[in-house]
Structure formats: C-alpha cells, structure tokens
C-alpha cells in the first residue's frame, strides 16, 4: 500500500499489501533492504524500504508460487491499538480523527501512542462518547502560541509507558472526563466536567468551573490546597527523596498518598547488646504488609535522630513507611515508646548477639 507507516509491528498481508491469486495457499516471506544483500526471514518492522520475497506451494494441484515486490515503511507520529489491531498514522491528528470514528467504551478503549515530540497548530479533540487512552511514550506534546493542547469532550485517560517521562506542555480543557495515571501536565487544567488525578506529575493550575475534581495520587510542583480525596494526604517528601519513593522528582516535591493504618509495639524486655534495636526482633509491626519503613528516635524533650537507638534509655520511635494497597501508594506513620535496659552480659552465637 502507499501509506504503510511504522506501528512497531511487522507489516501484514491484507493490511499493508494485497495478494492476488494463490487462493488458499500459505505464503512464507523474507525481506532485505532495497539494494541490500542480506535476507531475513519474516516481514519487516522498522522504517525503511524493502524488497519482499514471497513463496508458497499448492500441494493438491502441484503449483509453486513465487514473487517479489517493493514496500516502504514510513515514519509515523502515532499508532492506534483497537480491537486487537495496531495501525500506524503519519500524524497524531490523523490518529485522533480515526479514533473519533470508533465505537469505544470504558471497557473497550482505543489506545493512542505517539513516537515523537510534537508542536500542534490546533488543539486535539476527544469527541463526546469516545473513550481514549493516550500514552505519551516519553514525548512532549505542545501547541504553537500556547493555549489548550487537548480538548476533552469524551473520556481521556493519560498514561506514559516510558522511563524518561512524557509531557503535555500546555493547557487541557475538560468538558467530559479526564483522568491521569502517568505523564506530566505543565499547564492549566480547566474543569467543566470531571478530573481525577491518580498518578503522574502536575506543574500547572487547576481551574474549576463547576466540575468534579479528585486527587488520589501523583506529584506536584506546588502543594495542592484542595481537592484531596478522602483518606488521602499531601506530603513534602523532598527531605527523603528517592530513598522513600522511587518516583520522586526534585521539581515535584509534594506527593499525594492514601493514608494507611499501622501498629507497632515494643517488647518489654529489650536489653542493651551494643546493637541498634531491630524490627521484628525488638518490636512488632501489625498491618502495612509489604511496606518499607524509615525510623527516627528521640529521648524525652530531645530532637529526632534518624535510625534506631542502641544505648540504654527510653525512647519515642517515629516510623514512616510507604506501601501499595489496591494499586494505590499508601503512606503510614506512627510513634511508639521503647525502653532499652542495661544488661550485665551478652552472648554472641550463630551470628546473633543477645543481651
């Protein structure tokens, strides 16, 4: 076909090229770059111009088929995955126009992935009644002259499958439903419909024009003053960084987490053995399965010190942890008292020291 564009999948018979004759015969393919000498079995995936060889045998009628043809895969700005099929498009605008013709639903969404940084002349529109997932793929989407990059009349879910991080550099106007699970928005979100933030990074403003807004997760450049969902909180994690949360970025120090419940209780007979007290040995943790905790401690009237105590004394221990509950990042925080008593002796055996 004259419009075969890259979609990260091999070209397909009946989609990217047509076969006339050889009805019912299974053809095998090989290809080489145009003018090249090395042949590879199968069909090509990457951008380029190719010579395709096709062979097949009709065993019943003892007929051998063989032909070659030329095929070019052009660079694509985006692909659409829908109904078990992935289609490449020369422009992102063409991909949006295509998905706006599809019959989609909350359980049968169309996935748009784009492959290059783009600066648009006009906003992209998700029409009413359309359910679309947009994967930024680590790329930046902006609009010439600023203003709205996306106009959401239907239902849009924003994600980012990349490691480097994709960005919407501009505004989003929401008359339908907009949810963020990933990616970064660096612009204003004007909400006339609904906006839910469950993940990703936000570096703009939220303007509510009578819509519904719920923040259940994600990271912010400025502390969000409102719209935090019930049983969730916002925390400045800049002092802890990636040691506390691997998704922390310096420009987005405020994180929203679900609030979890945890109980910690110290043993009543902790004796000084010259080593710091240990979780699971000198105190127990109830709840927060799978969460990782950081500890600090202080004596009465003192300041907190990072870590866990080792000397004889009575301490207040503060524990802060992060885990995952039903797919949501959950923060835990508690304090408890712990006393380390003086020991007359220690026994070291089998890698363990006991006071």
GROMACS .gro file of C-alpha atoms in nm:
model
  355
    1UNK     CA    1   0.000   0.000   0.000
    2UNK     CA    2   0.111   0.358  -0.049
    3UNK     CA    3   0.060   0.452   0.314
    4UNK     CA    4   0.238   0.187   0.523
    5UNK     CA    5   0.358   0.369   0.837
    6UNK     CA    6   0.553   0.249   1.137
    7UNK     CA    7   0.347   0.092   1.417
    8UNK     CA    8   0.610  -0.125   1.596
    9UNK     CA    9   0.466  -0.442   1.440
   10UNK     CA   10   0.557  -0.636   1.124
   11UNK     CA   11   0.368  -0.539   0.809
   12UNK     CA   12   0.059  -0.754   0.748
   13UNK     CA   13  -0.082  -0.931   0.445
   14UNK     CA   14  -0.415  -0.775   0.356
   15UNK     CA   15  -0.337  -0.463   0.556
   16UNK     CA   16  -0.009  -0.325   0.421
   17UNK     CA   17  -0.004  -0.519   0.093
   18UNK     CA   18  -0.251  -0.722  -0.114
   19UNK     CA   19  -0.221  -1.070  -0.261
   20UNK     CA   20  -0.390  -1.157  -0.591
   21UNK     CA   21  -0.404  -1.524  -0.687
   22UNK     CA   22  -0.270  -1.820  -0.488
   23UNK     CA   23  -0.606  -1.855  -0.311
   24UNK     CA   24  -0.580  -2.078  -0.005
   25UNK     CA   25  -0.202  -2.105  -0.024
   26UNK     CA   26   0.006  -2.015   0.280
   27UNK     CA   27   0.292  -1.791   0.174
   28UNK     CA   28   0.624  -1.760   0.355
   29UNK     CA   29   0.816  -1.433   0.343
   30UNK     CA   30   1.166  -1.298   0.364
   31UNK     CA   31   1.298  -0.946   0.312
   32UNK     CA   32   1.607  -0.738   0.257
   33UNK     CA   33   1.667  -0.366   0.243
   34UNK     CA   34   1.638  -0.227  -0.107
   35UNK     CA   35   1.972  -0.280  -0.278
   36UNK     CA   36   2.097  -0.494   0.012
   37UNK     CA   37   2.223  -0.850   0.002
   38UNK     CA   38   2.136  -0.993   0.346
   39UNK     CA   39   1.797  -1.166   0.361
   40UNK     CA   40   1.592  -1.204   0.680
   41UNK     CA   41   1.303  -1.447   0.728
   42UNK     CA   42   0.965  -1.292   0.805
   43UNK     CA   43   0.834  -0.945   0.739
   44UNK     CA   44   0.992  -0.609   0.829
   45UNK     CA   45   0.902  -0.390   1.128
   46UNK     CA   46   1.130  -0.089   1.114
   47UNK     CA   47   1.116   0.224   0.899
   48UNK     CA   48   1.282   0.171   0.560
   49UNK     CA   49   1.244   0.048   0.201
   50UNK     CA   50   1.245  -0.327   0.144
   51UNK     CA   51   1.233  -0.597  -0.121
   52UNK     CA   52   0.991  -0.868  -0.007
   53UNK     CA   53   1.012  -1.225  -0.138
   54UNK     CA   54   0.704  -1.449  -0.112
   55UNK     CA   55   0.689  -1.824  -0.176
   56UNK     CA   56   0.418  -2.086  -0.145
   57UNK     CA   57   0.318  -2.433  -0.267
   58UNK     CA   58  -0.024  -2.568  -0.358
   59UNK     CA   59   0.036  -2.937  -0.276
   60UNK     CA   60  -0.300  -3.054  -0.409
   61UNK     CA   61  -0.253  -2.902  -0.754
   62UNK     CA   62   0.128  -2.912  -0.755
   63UNK     CA   63   0.161  -2.538  -0.820
   64UNK     CA   64   0.458  -2.333  -0.698
   65UNK     CA   65   0.412  -1.960  -0.638
   66UNK     CA   66   0.696  -1.710  -0.608
   67UNK     CA   67   0.717  -1.333  -0.641
   68UNK     CA   68   0.895  -1.023  -0.511
   69UNK     CA   69   0.766  -0.673  -0.451
   70UNK     CA   70   0.884  -0.343  -0.306
   71UNK     CA   71   0.748  -0.199   0.018
   72UNK     CA   72   0.831   0.115   0.217
   73UNK     CA   73   0.753   0.172   0.585
   74UNK     CA   74   0.738   0.545   0.655
   75UNK     CA   75   0.791   0.723   0.985
   76UNK     CA   76   0.475   0.754   1.192
   77UNK     CA   77   0.388   1.014   1.454
   78UNK     CA   78   0.143   0.781   1.630
   79UNK     CA   79  -0.024   0.443   1.639
   80UNK     CA   80  -0.372   0.332   1.747
   81UNK     CA   81  -0.439  -0.001   1.917
   82UNK     CA   82  -0.803  -0.111   1.898
   83UNK     CA   83  -0.987  -0.436   1.853
   84UNK     CA   84  -0.666  -0.641   1.863
   85UNK     CA   85  -0.510  -0.442   1.579
   86UNK     CA   86  -0.239  -0.172   1.577
   87UNK     CA   87  -0.243   0.089   1.299
   88UNK     CA   88   0.026   0.349   1.236
   89UNK     CA   89  -0.055   0.706   1.133
   90UNK     CA   90   0.162   0.964   0.966
   91UNK     CA   91   0.032   1.235   1.201
   92UNK     CA   92  -0.113   1.240   1.551
   93UNK     CA   93  -0.406   1.443   1.419
   94UNK     CA   94  -0.493   1.158   1.181
   95UNK     CA   95  -0.479   0.914   1.472
   96UNK     CA   96  -0.723   1.127   1.673
   97UNK     CA   97  -0.953   1.162   1.372
   98UNK     CA   98  -0.952   0.784   1.334
   99UNK     CA   99  -1.033   0.703   1.698
  100UNK     CA  100  -1.316   0.954   1.690
  101UNK     CA  101  -1.484   0.726   1.434
  102UNK     CA  102  -1.455   0.412   1.651
  103UNK     CA  103  -1.717   0.264   1.880
  104UNK     CA  104  -1.542   0.268   2.217
  105UNK     CA  105  -1.649   0.224   2.578
  106UNK     CA  106  -1.500   0.226   2.927
  107UNK     CA  107  -1.420  -0.145   2.882
  108UNK     CA  108  -1.310  -0.115   2.519
  109UNK     CA  109  -1.085   0.186   2.490
  110UNK     CA  110  -0.870   0.291   2.195
  111UNK     CA  111  -0.500   0.339   2.282
  112UNK     CA  112  -0.307   0.616   2.106
  113UNK     CA  113   0.073   0.612   2.140
  114UNK     CA  114   0.285   0.881   1.980
  115UNK     CA  115   0.653   0.850   1.899
  116UNK     CA  116   0.799   1.199   1.852
  117UNK     CA  117   0.788   1.542   2.016
  118UNK     CA  118   0.509   1.743   1.853
  119UNK     CA  119   0.405   2.107   1.838
  120UNK     CA  120   0.047   2.145   1.715
  121UNK     CA  121  -0.125   2.430   1.538
  122UNK     CA  122  -0.465   2.336   1.683
  123UNK     CA  123  -0.588   2.154   1.990
  124UNK     CA  124  -0.662   1.783   1.962
  125UNK     CA  125  -1.022   1.695   2.047
  126UNK     CA  126  -1.157   1.380   2.207
  127UNK     CA  127  -1.517   1.379   2.090
  128UNK     CA  128  -1.810   1.305   2.319
  129UNK     CA  129  -1.885   0.936   2.361
  130UNK     CA  130  -1.524   0.833   2.281
  131UNK     CA  131  -1.306   0.651   2.533
  132UNK     CA  132  -0.936   0.703   2.462
  133UNK     CA  133  -0.612   0.623   2.643
  134UNK     CA  134  -0.324   0.849   2.541
  135UNK     CA  135   0.026   0.709   2.602
  136UNK     CA  136   0.281   0.990   2.582
  137UNK     CA  137   0.561   0.740   2.522
  138UNK     CA  138   0.820   0.975   2.674
  139UNK     CA  139   0.746   1.253   2.424
  140UNK     CA  140   0.630   1.614   2.456
  141UNK     CA  141   0.304   1.747   2.317
  142UNK     CA  142   0.278   2.127   2.284
  143UNK     CA  143   0.080   2.385   2.089
  144UNK     CA  144   0.213   2.676   1.885
  145UNK     CA  145   0.132   3.001   2.063
  146UNK     CA  146   0.020   2.825   2.382
  147UNK     CA  147  -0.338   2.759   2.487
  148UNK     CA  148  -0.520   2.426   2.506
  149UNK     CA  149  -0.334   2.126   2.369
  150UNK     CA  150  -0.620   1.887   2.444
  151UNK     CA  151  -0.995   1.947   2.440
  152UNK     CA  152  -1.171   1.663   2.620
  153UNK     CA  153  -1.538   1.622   2.530
  154UNK     CA  154  -1.535   1.243   2.581
  155UNK     CA  155  -1.328   1.031   2.819
  156UNK     CA  156  -0.946   1.058   2.823
  157UNK     CA  157  -0.701   0.855   3.031
  158UNK     CA  158  -0.344   0.990   3.027
  159UNK     CA  159  -0.055   0.744   3.075
  160UNK     CA  160   0.315   0.725   2.999
  161UNK     CA  161   0.488   0.395   2.928
  162UNK     CA  162   0.836   0.547   2.909
  163UNK     CA  163   1.118   0.576   3.160
  164UNK     CA  164   1.217   0.929   3.055
  165UNK     CA  165   0.871   1.081   3.105
  166UNK     CA  166   0.631   1.239   2.857
  167UNK     CA  167   0.492   1.591   2.893
  168UNK     CA  168   0.176   1.781   2.797
  169UNK     CA  169   0.327   2.129   2.763
  170UNK     CA  170   0.013   2.338   2.755
  171UNK     CA  171  -0.344   2.356   2.880
  172UNK     CA  172  -0.618   2.094   2.892
  173UNK     CA  173  -0.986   2.188   2.868
  174UNK     CA  174  -1.218   1.928   3.017
  175UNK     CA  175  -1.587   1.921   2.932
  176UNK     CA  176  -1.601   1.543   2.957
  177UNK     CA  177  -1.386   1.320   3.180
  178UNK     CA  178  -1.007   1.341   3.220
  179UNK     CA  179  -0.802   1.103   3.438
  180UNK     CA  180  -0.424   1.098   3.490
  181UNK     CA  181  -0.237   0.778   3.572
  182UNK     CA  182   0.101   0.892   3.434
  183UNK     CA  183   0.281   1.155   3.236
  184UNK     CA  184   0.332   1.521   3.321
  185UNK     CA  185   0.100   1.817   3.266
  186UNK     CA  186   0.273   2.157   3.258
  187UNK     CA  187  -0.022   2.387   3.208
  188UNK     CA  188  -0.367   2.468   3.337
  189UNK     CA  189  -0.649   2.215   3.354
  190UNK     CA  190  -0.988   2.386   3.321
  191UNK     CA  191  -1.257   2.155   3.455
  192UNK     CA  192  -1.615   2.186   3.341
  193UNK     CA  193  -1.663   1.809   3.360
  194UNK     CA  194  -1.452   1.579   3.582
  195UNK     CA  195  -1.081   1.549   3.654
  196UNK     CA  196  -0.925   1.267   3.858
  197UNK     CA  197  -0.552   1.251   3.929
  198UNK     CA  198  -0.427   0.910   4.035
  199UNK     CA  199  -0.063   0.937   3.926
  200UNK     CA  200   0.181   1.135   3.718
  201UNK     CA  201   0.325   1.483   3.771
  202UNK     CA  202   0.148   1.818   3.771
  203UNK     CA  203   0.313   2.157   3.730
  204UNK     CA  204   0.023   2.389   3.650
  205UNK     CA  205  -0.304   2.522   3.787
  206UNK     CA  206  -0.646   2.365   3.827
  207UNK     CA  207  -0.940   2.589   3.742
  208UNK     CA  208  -1.277   2.452   3.849
  209UNK     CA  209  -1.576   2.584   3.653
  210UNK     CA  210  -1.834   2.377   3.838
  211UNK     CA  211  -1.679   2.040   3.763
  212UNK     CA  212  -1.580   1.746   3.982
  213UNK     CA  213  -1.215   1.711   4.090
  214UNK     CA  214  -1.049   1.436   4.292
  215UNK     CA  215  -0.676   1.399   4.367
  216UNK     CA  216  -0.586   1.048   4.482
  217UNK     CA  217  -0.218   1.035   4.388
  218UNK     CA  218   0.061   1.195   4.191
  219UNK     CA  219   0.330   1.455   4.245
  220UNK     CA  220   0.303   1.835   4.236
  221UNK     CA  221   0.538   2.130   4.189
  222UNK     CA  222   0.325   2.332   4.432
  223UNK     CA  223   0.133   2.198   4.730
  224UNK     CA  224  -0.230   2.139   4.625
  225UNK     CA  225  -0.456   2.327   4.864
  226UNK     CA  226  -0.782   2.147   4.785
  227UNK     CA  227  -0.948   1.859   4.604
  228UNK     CA  228  -0.755   1.594   4.804
  229UNK     CA  229  -0.969   1.278   4.817
  230UNK     CA  230  -1.098   1.142   5.149
  231UNK     CA  231  -0.848   0.931   5.343
  232UNK     CA  232  -0.562   1.082   5.144
  233UNK     CA  233  -0.299   1.340   5.235
  234UNK     CA  234  -0.035   1.559   5.071
  235UNK     CA  235   0.325   1.543   5.193
  236UNK     CA  236   0.651   1.723   5.119
  237UNK     CA  237   0.892   1.433   5.055
  238UNK     CA  238   1.189   1.642   4.940
  239UNK     CA  239   1.383   1.559   5.258
  240UNK     CA  240   1.356   1.186   5.183
  241UNK     CA  241   1.372   1.180   4.802
  242UNK     CA  242   1.403   0.856   4.610
  243UNK     CA  243   1.505   0.666   4.923
  244UNK     CA  244   1.143   0.698   5.034
  245UNK     CA  245   0.970   0.697   4.694
  246UNK     CA  246   1.146   0.583   4.376
  247UNK     CA  247   0.915   0.804   4.166
  248UNK     CA  248   1.020   1.126   4.342
  249UNK     CA  249   1.142   1.409   4.116
  250UNK     CA  250   1.310   1.721   4.254
  251UNK     CA  251   1.077   1.959   4.067
  252UNK     CA  252   0.768   1.786   4.212
  253UNK     CA  253   0.829   1.758   4.588
  254UNK     CA  254   0.465   1.726   4.700
  255UNK     CA  255   0.320   1.376   4.687
  256UNK     CA  256  -0.038   1.264   4.748
  257UNK     CA  257  -0.080   0.925   4.915
  258UNK     CA  258  -0.358   0.717   5.058
  259UNK     CA  259  -0.339   0.715   5.439
  260UNK     CA  260  -0.281   0.371   5.588
  261UNK     CA  261  -0.304   0.233   5.942
  262UNK     CA  262  -0.017   0.052   6.117
  263UNK     CA  263   0.051  -0.054   6.476
  264UNK     CA  264   0.396  -0.106   6.628
  265UNK     CA  265   0.465  -0.244   6.974
  266UNK     CA  266   0.797  -0.276   7.156
  267UNK     CA  267   0.900  -0.585   7.351
  268UNK     CA  268   0.901  -0.536   7.727
  269UNK     CA  269   1.245  -0.689   7.792
  270UNK     CA  270   1.489  -0.526   7.549
  271UNK     CA  271   1.843  -0.544   7.688
  272UNK     CA  272   2.138  -0.344   7.558
  273UNK     CA  273   2.359  -0.561   7.338
  274UNK     CA  274   2.559  -0.286   7.169
  275UNK     CA  275   2.349  -0.302   6.851
  276UNK     CA  276   2.053  -0.098   6.731
  277UNK     CA  277   1.709  -0.242   6.803
  278UNK     CA  278   1.558  -0.434   6.510
  279UNK     CA  279   1.216  -0.451   6.350
  280UNK     CA  280   1.069  -0.798   6.405
  281UNK     CA  281   1.312  -0.869   6.690
  282UNK     CA  282   1.271  -0.591   6.945
  283UNK     CA  283   0.937  -0.458   6.823
  284UNK     CA  284   0.650  -0.591   6.610
  285UNK     CA  285   0.467  -0.435   6.315
  286UNK     CA  286   0.096  -0.507   6.262
  287UNK     CA  287  -0.061  -0.409   5.929
  288UNK     CA  288   0.117  -0.240   5.639
  289UNK     CA  289   0.211  -0.570   5.472
  290UNK     CA  290   0.492  -0.512   5.223
  291UNK     CA  291   0.555  -0.153   5.331
  292UNK     CA  292   0.912  -0.032   5.384
  293UNK     CA  293   0.971   0.191   5.688
  294UNK     CA  294   1.223   0.452   5.783
  295UNK     CA  295   1.279   0.524   6.152
  296UNK     CA  296   1.391   0.806   6.377
  297UNK     CA  297   1.405   0.832   6.756
  298UNK     CA  298   1.436   1.080   7.040
  299UNK     CA  299   1.461   1.091   7.416
  300UNK     CA  300   1.207   1.289   7.619
  301UNK     CA  301   1.236   1.654   7.518
  302UNK     CA  302   1.503   1.587   7.257
  303UNK     CA  303   1.518   1.613   6.879
  304UNK     CA  304   1.465   1.320   6.643
  305UNK     CA  305   1.771   1.135   6.511
  306UNK     CA  306   1.750   0.917   6.200
  307UNK     CA  307   1.776   0.542   6.258
  308UNK     CA  308   1.702   0.326   6.562
  309UNK     CA  309   1.858   0.353   6.912
  310UNK     CA  310   2.123   0.123   7.060
  311UNK     CA  311   2.210   0.274   7.400
  312UNK     CA  312   2.037   0.220   7.734
  313UNK     CA  313   1.741   0.459   7.769
  314UNK     CA  314   1.375   0.527   7.699
  315UNK     CA  315   1.285   0.649   7.352
  316UNK     CA  316   0.999   0.764   7.133
  317UNK     CA  317   1.027   0.596   6.794
  318UNK     CA  318   0.873   0.752   6.483
  319UNK     CA  319   0.807   0.523   6.185
  320UNK     CA  320   0.714   0.646   5.835
  321UNK     CA  321   0.657   0.395   5.557
  322UNK     CA  322   0.526   0.356   5.205
  323UNK     CA  323   0.341   0.060   5.057
  324UNK     CA  324   0.094  -0.035   4.787
  325UNK     CA  325  -0.270  -0.115   4.865
  326UNK     CA  326  -0.510  -0.199   4.581
  327UNK     CA  327  -0.279  -0.027   4.336
  328UNK     CA  328  -0.257   0.296   4.538
  329UNK     CA  329   0.056   0.424   4.707
  330UNK     CA  330  -0.019   0.426   5.079
  331UNK     CA  331   0.168   0.620   5.347
  332UNK     CA  332   0.195   0.501   5.706
  333UNK     CA  333   0.305   0.698   6.010
  334UNK     CA  334   0.306   0.609   6.379
  335UNK     CA  335   0.502   0.659   6.703
  336UNK     CA  336   0.562   0.423   6.992
  337UNK     CA  337   0.773   0.409   7.308
  338UNK     CA  338   1.063   0.171   7.358
  339UNK     CA  339   1.300   0.111   7.651
  340UNK     CA  340   1.646  -0.045   7.629
  341UNK     CA  341   1.754  -0.174   7.972
  342UNK     CA  342   2.106  -0.230   8.099
  343UNK     CA  343   2.245  -0.582   8.057
  344UNK     CA  344   2.517  -0.748   8.266
  345UNK     CA  345   2.646  -0.951   7.973
  346UNK     CA  346   2.595  -1.050   7.610
  347UNK     CA  347   2.620  -1.382   7.428
  348UNK     CA  348   2.735  -1.397   7.067
  349UNK     CA  349   2.646  -1.720   6.887
  350UNK     CA  350   2.543  -1.816   6.533
  351UNK     CA  351   2.574  -1.462   6.406
  352UNK     CA  352   2.342  -1.324   6.677
  353UNK     CA  353   2.426  -1.114   6.985
  354UNK     CA  354   2.184  -1.137   7.280
  355UNK     CA  355   2.189  -0.915   7.587
   0.00000   0.00000   0.00000
